[in-house]
Each structure stands twice: as C-alpha cells, then as structure tokens.
Amino acid sequence: MSNAIIAPVGAIYVHEGVTVPIVTDVEITAGDVVVLEKLVGVAKFGICAGSRGSITLSGVFDVVKDPTTNIPAGTILYWSKISHHVIKNQYQHSMIGISVEDAPPSTPSVKVKLVQ
C-alpha cells in the first residue's frame, strides 16, 4: 500500500446500503421515485404515511421519461420533481442514475441503473 491515505476516524459499518430506511409523512406507492435532497431511490414496496419503510438505491429500474426525448445508453439522468420523469438536464435536479439501454423517442420509459 504505497501512498495510501488512511484517516483513523473510527467509521463503523452499518449495512450494504442497497436500501435505506425512511419515515414518511405521505403515502408512498411501490414504484414511486423518492427524492431526499440529493439522495434518490425507488420504493420497491408501498409505505403508509407515518410508517417506517425503505427505498432502494441500487439496481436497474424502468423509469418514466418524456416520450419525445431520445436517451442513448450511458446517459447520466436526473429526476425532475416538477415533471416527474427522468431528464438529461442537471439544472437543480438530483441525479438518479445512468441509462443502460437506448430509449428512443416514442418509448415511455428508460432502463436506469440507480447511482448513489
């Protein structure tokens, strides 16, 4: 280990981070995209308002897109809280992931590898 930088700060392993727990004040339906500032995940299961649940931060999901947009494989995608679909424009949007297949115009969704 040459030139390794080690910070002895005492980090403690919690879990793999594939999912993270949340408590919500609104009902979340399975498949909903959940945005917590810059953290974006997908609810695999429904969560009742006021209940504890979790969102998934890893995996490939079919996510809704604007059917007029062309999204090539490998495109970095962001979630628009305004239009509720993936977009290619970063401006004040949180990154959701990277497209893993081409999604030409006329297709309603794109396969996205969640990246957090």
Short mmCIF file of C-alpha atoms in Angstrom, two decimals:
data_model
loop_
_atom_site.label_atom_id
_atom_site.label_comp_id
_atom_site.label_asym_id
_atom_site.label_seq_id
_atom_site.Cartn_x
_atom_site.Cartn_y
_atom_site.Cartn_z
CA MET A 1 0.00 0.00 0.00
CA SER A 2 2.24 2.77 -1.17
CA ASN A 3 0.97 6.32 -0.77
CA ALA A 4 -2.23 5.16 0.91
CA ILE A 5 -4.13 7.82 2.79
CA ILE A 6 -5.63 6.45 5.97
CA ALA A 7 -7.94 8.53 8.12
CA PRO A 8 -8.28 6.95 11.59
CA VAL A 9 -11.75 8.32 12.26
CA GLY A 10 -13.47 5.21 13.58
CA ALA A 11 -16.10 4.63 10.87
CA ILE A 12 -18.41 1.74 11.78
CA TYR A 13 -20.00 -0.47 9.12
CA VAL A 14 -23.80 -0.27 9.23
CA HIS A 15 -25.04 -2.18 6.15
CA GLU A 16 -24.52 -2.55 2.38
CA GLY A 17 -26.61 0.48 1.57
CA VAL A 18 -28.71 -1.18 -1.12
CA THR A 19 -31.72 0.16 0.75
CA VAL A 20 -32.03 2.93 3.31
CA PRO A 21 -34.76 3.31 5.90
CA ILE A 22 -37.10 6.28 5.78
CA VAL A 23 -40.11 7.53 7.72
CA THR A 24 -42.55 9.41 5.56
CA ASP A 25 -45.43 11.73 6.30
CA VAL A 26 -47.12 10.88 2.98
CA GLU A 27 -48.21 7.59 1.46
CA ILE A 28 -45.68 6.13 -0.97
CA THR A 29 -46.73 3.59 -3.57
CA ALA A 30 -44.48 0.76 -4.80
CA GLY A 31 -42.52 2.11 -7.75
CA ASP A 32 -42.54 5.73 -6.61
CA VAL A 33 -39.31 7.67 -7.06
CA VAL A 34 -38.37 9.22 -3.72
CA VAL A 35 -36.09 12.28 -3.59
CA LEU A 36 -34.43 13.27 -0.32
CA GLU A 37 -32.32 16.27 -1.38
CA LYS A 38 -29.53 14.63 -3.47
CA LEU A 39 -30.45 11.08 -2.45
CA VAL A 40 -32.77 9.45 -4.98
CA GLY A 41 -34.23 5.97 -4.67
CA VAL A 42 -37.21 3.84 -5.59
CA ALA A 43 -39.79 2.36 -3.24
CA LYS A 44 -39.98 -1.37 -4.01
CA PHE A 45 -42.93 -1.68 -1.65
CA GLY A 46 -45.63 0.73 -0.52
CA ILE A 47 -45.13 2.73 2.67
CA CYS A 48 -48.07 4.09 4.67
CA ALA A 49 -47.95 7.71 5.84
CA GLY A 50 -46.27 7.94 9.22
CA SER A 51 -44.71 4.49 8.84
CA ARG A 52 -41.15 3.28 8.56
CA GLY A 53 -40.13 1.78 5.22
CA SER A 54 -37.18 1.79 2.87
CA ILE A 55 -36.11 2.98 -0.54
CA THR A 56 -33.79 1.12 -2.88
CA LEU A 57 -30.62 2.87 -4.05
CA SER A 58 -29.24 0.16 -6.30
CA GLY A 59 -30.43 -1.86 -9.24
CA VAL A 60 -31.92 -1.27 -12.69
CA PHE A 61 -35.44 0.11 -12.95
CA ASP A 62 -37.74 1.06 -15.83
CA VAL A 63 -38.35 4.74 -15.15
CA VAL A 64 -40.78 7.04 -16.93
CA LYS A 65 -39.37 9.56 -19.42
CA ASP A 66 -40.71 12.18 -21.80
CA PRO A 67 -41.73 10.12 -24.87
CA THR A 68 -40.33 12.82 -27.19
CA THR A 69 -36.82 12.54 -25.72
CA ASN A 70 -34.02 10.39 -27.13
CA ILE A 71 -31.86 8.87 -24.40
CA PRO A 72 -28.81 6.91 -25.56
CA ALA A 73 -27.31 4.18 -23.37
CA GLY A 74 -24.79 5.63 -20.92
CA THR A 75 -26.59 8.95 -20.44
CA ILE A 76 -26.47 10.45 -16.95
CA LEU A 77 -30.07 11.08 -15.88
CA TYR A 78 -31.70 13.35 -13.33
CA TRP A 79 -35.11 13.26 -11.69
CA SER A 80 -37.39 16.23 -12.26
CA LYS A 81 -39.59 16.89 -9.24
CA ILE A 82 -41.59 19.22 -11.48
CA SER A 83 -42.43 16.96 -14.43
CA HIS A 84 -41.99 13.64 -12.55
CA HIS A 85 -39.81 11.88 -15.10
CA VAL A 86 -36.11 11.47 -15.91
CA ILE A 87 -34.38 14.23 -17.80
CA LYS A 88 -30.90 14.84 -19.20
CA ASN A 89 -30.60 18.35 -17.73
CA GLN A 90 -28.79 18.63 -14.40
CA TYR A 91 -30.01 22.14 -13.53
CA GLN A 92 -31.26 21.95 -9.91
CA HIS A 93 -32.25 18.29 -10.30
CA SER A 94 -30.96 15.29 -8.37
CA MET A 95 -29.08 12.57 -10.23
CA ILE A 96 -30.98 9.29 -10.36
CA GLY A 97 -28.59 7.17 -12.43
CA ILE A 98 -27.34 6.15 -15.86
CA SER A 99 -29.33 4.69 -18.75
CA VAL A 100 -28.31 1.12 -19.58
CA GLU A 101 -30.14 0.88 -22.94
CA ASP A 102 -31.09 3.25 -25.71
CA ALA A 103 -34.56 4.74 -25.22
CA PRO A 104 -35.56 6.39 -28.50
CA PRO A 105 -38.39 8.86 -28.93
CA SER A 106 -41.83 7.23 -28.69
CA THR A 107 -40.74 5.00 -25.79
CA PRO A 108 -42.40 5.86 -22.46
CA SER A 109 -39.58 4.66 -20.19
CA VAL A 110 -35.85 4.05 -19.94
CA LYS A 111 -33.88 1.41 -18.05
CA VAL A 112 -31.88 3.25 -15.39
CA LYS A 113 -29.08 1.89 -13.21
CA LEU A 114 -29.57 3.76 -9.96
CA VAL A 115 -26.35 5.51 -8.92
CA GLN A 116 -25.99 6.97 -5.45
#
